[in-house]
XYZ file of C-alpha atoms in Angstrom:
629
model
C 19.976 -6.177 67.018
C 21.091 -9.452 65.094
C 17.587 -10.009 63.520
C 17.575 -5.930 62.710
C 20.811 -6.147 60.910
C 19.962 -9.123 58.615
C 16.514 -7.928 58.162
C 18.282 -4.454 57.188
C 20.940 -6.099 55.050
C 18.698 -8.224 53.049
C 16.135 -5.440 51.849
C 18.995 -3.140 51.250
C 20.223 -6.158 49.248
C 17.285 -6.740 47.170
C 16.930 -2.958 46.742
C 20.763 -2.565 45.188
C 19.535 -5.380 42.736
C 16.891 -3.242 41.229
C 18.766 -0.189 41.730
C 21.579 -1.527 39.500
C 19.296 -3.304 37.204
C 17.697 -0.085 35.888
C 20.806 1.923 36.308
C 23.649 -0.018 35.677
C 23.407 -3.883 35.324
C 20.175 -4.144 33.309
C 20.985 -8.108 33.520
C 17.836 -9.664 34.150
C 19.395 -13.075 35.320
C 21.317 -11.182 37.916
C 18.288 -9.248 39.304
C 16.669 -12.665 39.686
C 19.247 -14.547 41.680
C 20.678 -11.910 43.823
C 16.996 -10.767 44.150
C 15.863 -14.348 45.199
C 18.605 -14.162 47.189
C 17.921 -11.239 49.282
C 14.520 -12.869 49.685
C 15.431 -15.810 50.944
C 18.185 -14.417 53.388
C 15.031 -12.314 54.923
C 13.231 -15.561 55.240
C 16.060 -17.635 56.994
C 16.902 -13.864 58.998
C 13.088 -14.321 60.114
C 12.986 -18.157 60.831
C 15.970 -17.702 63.044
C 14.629 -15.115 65.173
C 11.655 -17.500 65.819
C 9.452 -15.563 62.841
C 7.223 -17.569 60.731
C 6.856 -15.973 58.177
C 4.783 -18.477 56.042
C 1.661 -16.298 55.012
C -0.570 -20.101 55.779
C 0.690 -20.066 59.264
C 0.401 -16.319 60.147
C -3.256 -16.778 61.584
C -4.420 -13.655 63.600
C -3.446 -14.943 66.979
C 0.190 -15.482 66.034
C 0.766 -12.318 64.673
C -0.681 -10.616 67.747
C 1.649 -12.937 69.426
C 4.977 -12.160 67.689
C 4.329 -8.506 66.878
C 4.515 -7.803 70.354
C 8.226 -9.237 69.732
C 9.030 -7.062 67.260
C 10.837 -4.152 66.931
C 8.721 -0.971 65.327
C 11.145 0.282 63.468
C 11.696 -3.217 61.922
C 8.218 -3.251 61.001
C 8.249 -0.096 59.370
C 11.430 -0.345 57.691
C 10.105 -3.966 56.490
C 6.373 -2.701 55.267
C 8.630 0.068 53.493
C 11.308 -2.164 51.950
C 8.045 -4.307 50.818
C 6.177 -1.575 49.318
C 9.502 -0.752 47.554
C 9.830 -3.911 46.604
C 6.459 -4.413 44.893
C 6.602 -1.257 42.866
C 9.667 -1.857 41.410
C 8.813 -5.503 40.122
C 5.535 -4.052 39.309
C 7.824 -1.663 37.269
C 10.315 -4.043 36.490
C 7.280 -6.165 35.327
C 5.713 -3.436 33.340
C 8.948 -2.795 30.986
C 9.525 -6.414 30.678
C 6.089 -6.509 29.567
C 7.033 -3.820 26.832
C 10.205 -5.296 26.159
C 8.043 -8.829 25.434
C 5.444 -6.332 23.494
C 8.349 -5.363 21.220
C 10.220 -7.917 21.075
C 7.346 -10.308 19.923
C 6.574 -7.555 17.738
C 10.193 -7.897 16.084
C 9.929 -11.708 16.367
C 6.826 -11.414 13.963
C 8.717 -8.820 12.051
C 11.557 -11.007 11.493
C 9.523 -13.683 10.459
C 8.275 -12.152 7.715
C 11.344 -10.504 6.596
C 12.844 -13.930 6.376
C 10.231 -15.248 4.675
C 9.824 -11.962 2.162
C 13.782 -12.507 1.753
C 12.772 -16.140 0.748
C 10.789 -14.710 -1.562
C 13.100 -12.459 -2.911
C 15.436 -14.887 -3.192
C 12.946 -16.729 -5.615
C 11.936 -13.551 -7.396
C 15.483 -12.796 -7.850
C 16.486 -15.879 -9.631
C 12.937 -15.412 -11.934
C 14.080 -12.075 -12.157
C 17.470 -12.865 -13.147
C 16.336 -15.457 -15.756
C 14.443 -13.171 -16.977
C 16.875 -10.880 -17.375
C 19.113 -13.344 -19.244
C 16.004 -13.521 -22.015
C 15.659 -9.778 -22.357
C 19.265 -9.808 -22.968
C 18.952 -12.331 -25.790
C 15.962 -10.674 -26.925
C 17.651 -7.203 -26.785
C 20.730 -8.877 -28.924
C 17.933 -10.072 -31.533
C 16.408 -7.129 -31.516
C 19.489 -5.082 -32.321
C 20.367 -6.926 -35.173
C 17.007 -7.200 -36.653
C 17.279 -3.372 -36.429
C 20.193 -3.300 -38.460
C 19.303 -5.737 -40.697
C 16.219 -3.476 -41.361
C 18.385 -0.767 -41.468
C 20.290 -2.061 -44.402
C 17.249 -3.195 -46.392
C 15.865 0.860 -45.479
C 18.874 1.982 -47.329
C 18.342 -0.275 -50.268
C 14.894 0.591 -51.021
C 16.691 4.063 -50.613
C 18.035 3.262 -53.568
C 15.617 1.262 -55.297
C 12.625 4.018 -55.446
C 15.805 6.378 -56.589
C 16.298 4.025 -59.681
C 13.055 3.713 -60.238
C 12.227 7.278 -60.086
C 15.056 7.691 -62.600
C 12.990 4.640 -65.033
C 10.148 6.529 -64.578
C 11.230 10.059 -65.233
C 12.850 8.130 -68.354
C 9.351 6.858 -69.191
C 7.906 10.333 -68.830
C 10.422 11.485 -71.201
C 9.774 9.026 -73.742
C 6.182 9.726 -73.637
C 6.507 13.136 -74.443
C 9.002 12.043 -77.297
C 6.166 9.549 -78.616
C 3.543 12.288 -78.568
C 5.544 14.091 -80.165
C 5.995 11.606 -82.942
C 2.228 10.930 -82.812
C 1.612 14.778 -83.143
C 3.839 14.472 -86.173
C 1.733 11.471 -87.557
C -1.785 13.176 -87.161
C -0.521 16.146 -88.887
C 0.748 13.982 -91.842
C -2.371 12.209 -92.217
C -4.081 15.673 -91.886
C -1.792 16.286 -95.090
C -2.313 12.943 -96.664
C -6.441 13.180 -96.155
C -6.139 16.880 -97.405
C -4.001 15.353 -100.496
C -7.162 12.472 -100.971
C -9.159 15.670 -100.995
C -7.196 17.012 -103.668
C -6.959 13.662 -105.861
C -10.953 13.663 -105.660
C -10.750 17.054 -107.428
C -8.364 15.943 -109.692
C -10.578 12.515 -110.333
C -13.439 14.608 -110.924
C -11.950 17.243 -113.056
C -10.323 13.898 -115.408
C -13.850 12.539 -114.762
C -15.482 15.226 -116.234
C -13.277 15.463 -118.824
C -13.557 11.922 -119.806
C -17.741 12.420 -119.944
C -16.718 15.274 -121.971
C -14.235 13.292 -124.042
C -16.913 10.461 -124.305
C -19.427 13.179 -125.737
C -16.834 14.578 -127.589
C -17.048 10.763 -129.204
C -20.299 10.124 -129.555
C -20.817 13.219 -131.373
C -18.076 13.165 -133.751
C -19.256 9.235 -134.947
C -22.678 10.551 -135.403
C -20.641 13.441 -137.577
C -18.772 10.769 -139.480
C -21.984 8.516 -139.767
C -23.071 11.746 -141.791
C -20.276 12.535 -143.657
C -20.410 8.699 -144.732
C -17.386 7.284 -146.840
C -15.478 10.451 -146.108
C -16.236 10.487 -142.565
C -14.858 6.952 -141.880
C -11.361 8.243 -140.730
C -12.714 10.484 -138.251
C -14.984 7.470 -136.988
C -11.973 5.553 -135.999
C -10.584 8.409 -134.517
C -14.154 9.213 -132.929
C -14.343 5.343 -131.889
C -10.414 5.696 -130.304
C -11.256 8.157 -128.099
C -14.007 6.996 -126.935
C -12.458 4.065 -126.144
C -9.765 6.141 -124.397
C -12.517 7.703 -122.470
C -13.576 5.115 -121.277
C -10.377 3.068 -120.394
C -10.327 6.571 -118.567
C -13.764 6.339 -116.820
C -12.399 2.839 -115.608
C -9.051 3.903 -114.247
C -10.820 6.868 -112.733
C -13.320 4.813 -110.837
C -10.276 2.495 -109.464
C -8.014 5.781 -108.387
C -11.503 6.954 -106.829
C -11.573 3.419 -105.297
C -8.243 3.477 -104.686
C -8.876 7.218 -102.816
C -11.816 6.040 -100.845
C -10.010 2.991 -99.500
C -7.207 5.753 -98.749
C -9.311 7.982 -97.101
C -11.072 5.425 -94.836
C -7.576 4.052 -93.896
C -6.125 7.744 -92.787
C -9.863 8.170 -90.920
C -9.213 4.984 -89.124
C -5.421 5.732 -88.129
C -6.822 9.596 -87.345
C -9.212 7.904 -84.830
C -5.393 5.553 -84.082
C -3.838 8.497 -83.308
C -6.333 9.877 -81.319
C -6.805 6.790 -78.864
C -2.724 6.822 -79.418
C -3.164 9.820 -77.391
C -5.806 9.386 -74.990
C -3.763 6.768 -73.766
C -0.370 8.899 -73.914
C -2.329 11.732 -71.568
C -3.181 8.881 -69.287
C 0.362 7.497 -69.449
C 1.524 10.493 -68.456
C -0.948 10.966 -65.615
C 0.184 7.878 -63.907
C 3.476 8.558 -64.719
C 3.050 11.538 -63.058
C 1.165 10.312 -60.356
C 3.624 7.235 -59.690
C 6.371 10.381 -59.727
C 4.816 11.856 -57.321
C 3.725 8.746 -55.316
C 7.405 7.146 -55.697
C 8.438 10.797 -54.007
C 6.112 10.935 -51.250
C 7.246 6.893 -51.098
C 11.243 7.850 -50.929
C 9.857 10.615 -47.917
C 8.273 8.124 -45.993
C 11.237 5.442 -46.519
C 13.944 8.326 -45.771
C 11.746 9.383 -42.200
C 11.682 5.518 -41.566
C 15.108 5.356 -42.641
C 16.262 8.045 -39.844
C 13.939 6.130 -37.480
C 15.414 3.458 -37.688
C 19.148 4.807 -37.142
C 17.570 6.444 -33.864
C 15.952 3.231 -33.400
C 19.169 1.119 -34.055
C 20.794 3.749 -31.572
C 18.171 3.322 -29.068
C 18.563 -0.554 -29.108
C 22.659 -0.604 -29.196
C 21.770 1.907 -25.756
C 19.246 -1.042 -24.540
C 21.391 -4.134 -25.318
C 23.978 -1.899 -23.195
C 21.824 -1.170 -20.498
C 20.679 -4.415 -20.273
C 23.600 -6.149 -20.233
C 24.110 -3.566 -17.282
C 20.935 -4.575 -15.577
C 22.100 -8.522 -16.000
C 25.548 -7.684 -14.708
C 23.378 -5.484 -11.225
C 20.942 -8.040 -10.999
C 23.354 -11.237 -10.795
C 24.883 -8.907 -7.928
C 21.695 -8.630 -6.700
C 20.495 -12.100 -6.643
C 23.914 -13.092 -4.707
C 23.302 -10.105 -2.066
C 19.656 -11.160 -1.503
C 21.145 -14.931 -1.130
C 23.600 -13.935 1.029
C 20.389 -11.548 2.815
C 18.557 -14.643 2.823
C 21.203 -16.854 4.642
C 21.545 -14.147 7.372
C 17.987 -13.886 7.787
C 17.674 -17.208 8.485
C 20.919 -17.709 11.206
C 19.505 -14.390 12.214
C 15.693 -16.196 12.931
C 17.058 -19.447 14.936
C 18.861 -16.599 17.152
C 15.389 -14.824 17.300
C 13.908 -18.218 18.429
C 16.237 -18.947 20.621
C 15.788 -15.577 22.336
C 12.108 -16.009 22.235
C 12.434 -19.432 24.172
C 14.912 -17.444 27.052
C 12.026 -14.613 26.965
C 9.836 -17.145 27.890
C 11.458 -18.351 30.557
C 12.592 -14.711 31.542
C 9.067 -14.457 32.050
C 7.849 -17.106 34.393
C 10.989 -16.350 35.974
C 9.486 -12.759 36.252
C 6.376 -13.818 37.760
C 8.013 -16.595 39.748
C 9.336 -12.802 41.119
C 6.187 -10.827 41.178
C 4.405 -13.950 43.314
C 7.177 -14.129 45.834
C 6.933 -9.996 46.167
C 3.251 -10.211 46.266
C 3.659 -13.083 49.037
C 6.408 -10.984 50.940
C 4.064 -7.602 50.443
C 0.758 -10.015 51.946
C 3.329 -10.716 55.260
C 5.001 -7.085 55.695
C 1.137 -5.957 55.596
C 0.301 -7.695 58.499
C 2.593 -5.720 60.514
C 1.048 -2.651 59.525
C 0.456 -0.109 62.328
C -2.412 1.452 63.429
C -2.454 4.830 61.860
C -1.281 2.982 58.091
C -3.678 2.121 55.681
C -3.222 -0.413 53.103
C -4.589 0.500 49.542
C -3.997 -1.448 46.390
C -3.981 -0.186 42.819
C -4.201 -2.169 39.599
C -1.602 -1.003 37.048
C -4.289 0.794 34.618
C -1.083 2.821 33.853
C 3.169 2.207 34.632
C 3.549 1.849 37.582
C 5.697 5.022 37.271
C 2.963 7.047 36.275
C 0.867 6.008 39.453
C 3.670 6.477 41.309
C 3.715 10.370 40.251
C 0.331 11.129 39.708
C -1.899 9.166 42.177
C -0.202 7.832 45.308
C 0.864 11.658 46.439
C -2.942 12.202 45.906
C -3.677 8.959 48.109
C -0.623 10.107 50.964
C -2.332 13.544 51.005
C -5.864 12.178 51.775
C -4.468 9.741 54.380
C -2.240 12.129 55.881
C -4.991 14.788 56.416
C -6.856 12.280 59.155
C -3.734 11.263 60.643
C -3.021 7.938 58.395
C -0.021 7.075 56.343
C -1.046 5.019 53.340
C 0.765 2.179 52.020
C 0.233 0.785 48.549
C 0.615 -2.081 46.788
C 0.481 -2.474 43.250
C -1.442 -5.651 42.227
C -0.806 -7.922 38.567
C -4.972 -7.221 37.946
C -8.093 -6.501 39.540
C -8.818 -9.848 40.065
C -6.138 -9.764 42.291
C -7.141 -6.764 44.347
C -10.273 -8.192 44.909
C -9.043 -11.057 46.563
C -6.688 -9.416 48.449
C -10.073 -7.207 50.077
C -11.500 -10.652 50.843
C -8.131 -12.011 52.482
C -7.962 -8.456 54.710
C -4.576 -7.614 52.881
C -6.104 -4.273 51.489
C -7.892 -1.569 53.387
C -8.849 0.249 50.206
C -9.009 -0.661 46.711
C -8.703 1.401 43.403
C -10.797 0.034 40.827
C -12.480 0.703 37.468
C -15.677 0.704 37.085
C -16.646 -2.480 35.615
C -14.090 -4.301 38.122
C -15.434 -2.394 41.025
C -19.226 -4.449 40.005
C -17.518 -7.683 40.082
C -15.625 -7.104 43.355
C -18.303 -5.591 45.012
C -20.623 -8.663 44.099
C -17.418 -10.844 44.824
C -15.934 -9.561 48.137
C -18.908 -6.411 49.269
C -16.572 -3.665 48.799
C -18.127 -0.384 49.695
C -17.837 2.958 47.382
C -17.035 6.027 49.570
C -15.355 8.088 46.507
C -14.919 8.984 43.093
C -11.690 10.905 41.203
C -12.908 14.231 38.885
C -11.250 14.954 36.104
C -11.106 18.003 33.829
C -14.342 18.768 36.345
C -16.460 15.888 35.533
C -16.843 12.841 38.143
C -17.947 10.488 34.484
C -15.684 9.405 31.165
C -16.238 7.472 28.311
C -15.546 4.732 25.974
C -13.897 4.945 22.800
C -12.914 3.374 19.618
C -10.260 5.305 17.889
C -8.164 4.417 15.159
C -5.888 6.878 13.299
C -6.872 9.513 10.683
C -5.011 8.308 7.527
C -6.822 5.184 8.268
C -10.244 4.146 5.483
C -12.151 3.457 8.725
C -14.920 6.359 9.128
C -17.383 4.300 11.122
C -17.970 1.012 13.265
C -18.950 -0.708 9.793
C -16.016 0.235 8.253
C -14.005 -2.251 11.049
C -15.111 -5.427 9.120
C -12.171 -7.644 8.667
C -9.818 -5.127 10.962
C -7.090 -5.967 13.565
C -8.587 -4.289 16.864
C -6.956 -3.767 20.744
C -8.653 -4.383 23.890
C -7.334 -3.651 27.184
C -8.232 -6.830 28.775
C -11.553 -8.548 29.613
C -11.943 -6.663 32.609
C -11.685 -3.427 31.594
C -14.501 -1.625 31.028
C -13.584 1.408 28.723
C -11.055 -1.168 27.181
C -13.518 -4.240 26.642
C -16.974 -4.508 27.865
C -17.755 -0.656 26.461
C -16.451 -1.485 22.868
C -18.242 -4.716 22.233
C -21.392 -2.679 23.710
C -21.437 -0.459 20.800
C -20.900 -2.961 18.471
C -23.467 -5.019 19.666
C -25.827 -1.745 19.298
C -25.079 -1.452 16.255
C -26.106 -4.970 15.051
C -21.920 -5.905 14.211
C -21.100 -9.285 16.211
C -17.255 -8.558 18.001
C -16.620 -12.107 17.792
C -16.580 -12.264 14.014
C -16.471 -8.723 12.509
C -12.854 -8.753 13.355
C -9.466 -10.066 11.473
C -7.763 -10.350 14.515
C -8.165 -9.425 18.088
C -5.681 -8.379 20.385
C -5.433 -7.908 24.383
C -2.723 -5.037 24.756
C -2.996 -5.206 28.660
C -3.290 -1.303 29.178
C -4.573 1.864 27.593
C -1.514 2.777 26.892
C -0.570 -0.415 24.801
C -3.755 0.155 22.727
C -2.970 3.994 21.788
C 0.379 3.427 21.210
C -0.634 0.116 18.774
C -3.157 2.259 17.104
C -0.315 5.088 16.293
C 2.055 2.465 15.278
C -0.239 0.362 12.981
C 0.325 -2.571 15.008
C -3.222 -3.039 15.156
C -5.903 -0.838 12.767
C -8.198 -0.096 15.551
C -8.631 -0.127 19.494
C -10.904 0.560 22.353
C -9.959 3.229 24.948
C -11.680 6.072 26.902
C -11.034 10.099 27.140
C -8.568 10.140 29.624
C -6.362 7.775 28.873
C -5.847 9.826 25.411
C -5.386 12.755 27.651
C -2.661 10.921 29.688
C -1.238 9.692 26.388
C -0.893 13.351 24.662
C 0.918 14.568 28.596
C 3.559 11.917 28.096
C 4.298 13.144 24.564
C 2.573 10.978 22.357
C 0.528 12.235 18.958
C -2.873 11.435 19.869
C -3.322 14.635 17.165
C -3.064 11.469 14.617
C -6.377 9.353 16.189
C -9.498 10.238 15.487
C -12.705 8.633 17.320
C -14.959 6.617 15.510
C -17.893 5.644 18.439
C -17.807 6.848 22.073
C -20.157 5.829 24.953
C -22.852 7.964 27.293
C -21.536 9.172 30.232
C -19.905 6.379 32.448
C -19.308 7.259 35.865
C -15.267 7.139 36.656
C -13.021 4.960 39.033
C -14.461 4.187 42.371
C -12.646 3.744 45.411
C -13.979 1.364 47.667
C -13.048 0.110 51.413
C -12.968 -3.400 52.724
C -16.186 -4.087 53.810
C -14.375 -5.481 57.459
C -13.105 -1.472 57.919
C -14.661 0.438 61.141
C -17.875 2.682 60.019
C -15.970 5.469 61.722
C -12.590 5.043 60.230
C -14.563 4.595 56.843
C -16.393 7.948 57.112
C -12.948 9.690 58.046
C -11.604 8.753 54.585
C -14.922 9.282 52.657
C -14.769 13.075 53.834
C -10.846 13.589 53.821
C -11.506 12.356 49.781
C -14.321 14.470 49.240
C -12.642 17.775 51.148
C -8.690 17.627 49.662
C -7.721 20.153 47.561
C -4.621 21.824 46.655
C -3.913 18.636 43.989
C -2.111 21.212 41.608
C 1.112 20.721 43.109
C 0.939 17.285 42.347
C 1.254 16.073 38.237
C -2.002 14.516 38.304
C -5.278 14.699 36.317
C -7.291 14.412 39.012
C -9.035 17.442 40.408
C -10.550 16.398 43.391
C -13.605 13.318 44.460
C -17.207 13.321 45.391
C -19.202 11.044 47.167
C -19.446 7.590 45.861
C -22.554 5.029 46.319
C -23.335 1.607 44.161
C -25.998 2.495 42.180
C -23.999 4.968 40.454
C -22.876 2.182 38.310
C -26.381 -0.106 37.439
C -25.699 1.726 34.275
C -22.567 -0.891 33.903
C -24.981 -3.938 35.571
C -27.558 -2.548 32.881
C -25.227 -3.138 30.117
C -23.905 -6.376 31.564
């Protein structure tokens, strides 16, 4: 009853620990240490009673020897508190896992922040000197505008001046063609006069021939009249003489005339240029009127330009000084940003280091529950069966939808099943070699290697949505550019891990069929350790693609996630689905039992599973994986 009571104590120990971690506590130290603790009071509870509990000791005659020592009921509350155990550091495990996912996520995060607040810092301070400049350049600027401004005003005035010279020009102009006017008409006069003196010149001329005849012939008369006639003669000889002292003054008046006459032609002609050059005057006055107006439009729209423009630049050497006054606010909150960031990173460090260590402290825990889950199997009973389950999905999950599936089956032939979550499926296959497991879960690429590795046998396989078969993805999310497997050159991508087949071996199939090399076509690569991981990562952006397979997106839009967002890029042929295999060491007859209790179960609805129901497994169901291997 001593032994029962500290075997008792200690699992309900360890159980309180994870109890209050999840519910209360959530101190992961604690969990550790009182965890360990528990442990290791079961150990020294078992050693005292004579127990050896050392998993390299318990050969198969000593445990046939001390389980006939043993209480049942210690042996099924132990297997119990074991199997507790195990899925709650599975689960425990699986969060931390997140937790790491996230946190490492934020680490990387944080990084960059610090280093883009470095950055800003930098920018700020260019940003800030430039700034300063703009200022200066904005104070130039607004008194260039106003210098401007003044000289606008003065050629205001200028082209009004001149305007006024002009229009004073114009006027004297018309006074000078006036005058000119007044000149051609006088030497109209004047040439009209020379007319007139020719008449007059001819009329004296004539009358000087006239005269001169009247001469000649009264000398011939006094020639006749002789002595008596010699009176007359002088007379006669006087006026000829006066004729022609007349003929001589008329030809120099007629000179005289003629030389007047040419000169009131020529300043006719004068007058006439006089003009010609007046009208054209007067045109470009005009024109420079006109011109000096359209000039003084111009000047007074550039004038009012410039007063908006001298307005607009008194706003911007206000705003900017403004801007100067935010930014230098700026640039010390983005200093001060910068500081935190980086206290704030050596506390991220430091946290990352104590993750680290919280996680080989965690599977410092998982190794000692796998140990203490290898020992509490070996004092299974008779009508228990052992199965193991990688954790394809949370633990949680499994827990709802697939080990009341796996109770039902076992319970229908008279078995109670017991299961034990593994870390992989390299792990449940070695746990079939070592006779820990009865029957294993496995994917289909991991049941291959374990059945090559340890001879596991198929007896079933899970249907889902009817179909016994799934396949391989590679999604990524709508909004993304990538429409086809080319399109993931130089793209972050998700596996599962390297033994997953939907999650891994499928993906790099399809690449590889369509000539693209996985090794190199990829930025980055990442191993998100579950389906689960890789949807979410896709949806998040973490990572721009990711392999999967139909039901884990089903699974994924249950628990509440968008899978509405991804859209699938490649998929596989038909693969077929999970097989569950028995230890090759298990009776033919206990073997066939579970085969047909898989294949006949039914009423699976009650349960919040996918799976439907099984059919009959065998091995060469899957040479389409050794095909593609």
């Amino acid at each position: 009853m001593k032994l029962k009571k500290l075997v008792l104590s200690s699992i309900a120990l360890i159980l309180l620990n994870i109890v209050l971690y999840f519910y209360k506590a959530h101190d992961i130290a604690y969990l550790i240490i009182s965890t360990l603790g528990g442990i290791v009071i079961l150990f020294i509870s078992s050693k005292t009673s004579g127990i050896i509990l050392d998993s390299k000791l318990l050969d198969s005659t000593s445990i046939k020897t001390e389980k006939s020592g043993i209480d049942e009921r210690i042996n099924e509350e132990l297997l119990s508190a074991a199997e507790a155990i195990g899925f709650n550091v599975q689960q425990l495990l699986w969060v931390a896992d997140k937790n790491a996912s996230i946190f490492n996520k934020s680490y990387d995060i944080s990084h960059k922040v610090e280093s883009y607040s470095q950055q800003n810092a930098a920018s700020a301070e260019e940003i800030n000197a430039s700034i300063n400049e703009f200022v200066y350049f904005s104070r130039d600027l607004n008194k260039s505008v106003e210098e401007i401004q003044d000289y606008s005003v003065k050629s205001v005035d200028m082209l009004e001046e001149n305007r006024s010279i002009i229009e004073g020009i114009g006027c004297f102009l018309g006074e000078l063609t006036y005058e000119v006017g007044n000149a051609s008409k006088s030497n109209e006069e004047l040439m009209e006069s020379s007319n007139n003196i020719y008449k007059v010149v001819d009329y004296i001329k004539r009358i000087s021939n006239q005269t001169n005849l009247l001469s000649l012939n009264a000398a011939i008369e006094a020639a006749r009249a002789g002595e008596v006639g010699k009176g007359f003669a002088v007379v006669a000889n006087e006026i000829k003489k006066l004729s022609e002292q007349t003929h001589t003054y008329i030809s120099q008046i007629e000179e005289m005339v003629d030389d007047t006459s040419s000169k009131i032609v020529y300043s006719n002609k004068a007058i006439e240029k006089c003009n010609e050059k007046i009208n054209k005057v007067e045109e470009v006055v005009s024109n420079s009127t006109c011109a000096i107006d359209q000039i003084k439009n111009i000047v007074d729209h550039i004038k009012n330009s410039i007063i908006n423009l001298q307005s607009m630049s008194s706003q911007v050497l206000y705003t900017s000084t403004e801007i100067e006054k935010a930014v230098e606010g700026m640039s010390s909150a983005i200093e001060d940003t910068h500081k935190l960031s980086y206290e704030s990173i050596e506390s991220i460090n430091y946290q990352k280091i104590k993750n680290e260590e919280m996680a080989k402290q965690f599977n410092a825990l998982r190794e000692i529950s796998e140990n203490l889950q290898k020992i509490s199997t070996k004092f299974k009973k008779e009508d228990e069966i052992i199965v193991g389950i990688n954790p394809f999905t949370s633990p949680e999950n499994i827990k709802n939808m697939y080990i009341p599936v796996l109770e039902k089956v076992c319970s229908s032939i008279g078995y109670k099943s017991r299961v034990i979550i593994v870390k992989d499926y390299d792990a449940l296959s070695k746990s079939i070699k070592k006779d820990v497991i009865d029957l294993g879960w496995f994917s289909p690429f991991a049941y291959v290697n374990a059945h090559k590795n340890a001879g596991i046998i198929p007896i079933a396989t899970p249907k889902v949505n009817g179909k016994a078969s799934y396949r391989g993805y590679i999604i990524t999310r709508k909004d993304s550019n990538i429409k086809n497997l080319q399109d993931l050159r130089n793209k972050s991508f998700g596996y599962v891990d390297k033994s997953s087949a939907s999650g891994y071996l499928y993906a790099k199939h399809m690449l590889k069929s369509n000539n693209l090399d996985p090794e190199k076509i990829f930025s980055k690569i990442y191993f998100m350790g579950s389906h689960d991981n890789v949807i979410k990562a896709v949806l998040s952006g973490e990572i721009d693609a990711g392999a999967t397979y139909n039901e884990a997106l089903d699974n994924a839009k249950l628990s509440g996630l968008k899978v509405e967002d991804i859209v699938i890029i490649e998929e596989t042929e038909d693969i077929p689905k999970d097989a569950i295999a028995a230890n090759p060491r298990m009776s033919e007859e206990l073997m066939t039992k579970i085969k047909e209790a898989f294949i006949k179960v039914q009423g699976l609805k009650e349960f919040k599973t996918p799976i439907e129901g099984f059919i009959e497994s065998s091995d060469e169901k899957y040479d389409v994986i050794r095909n593609v291997l």
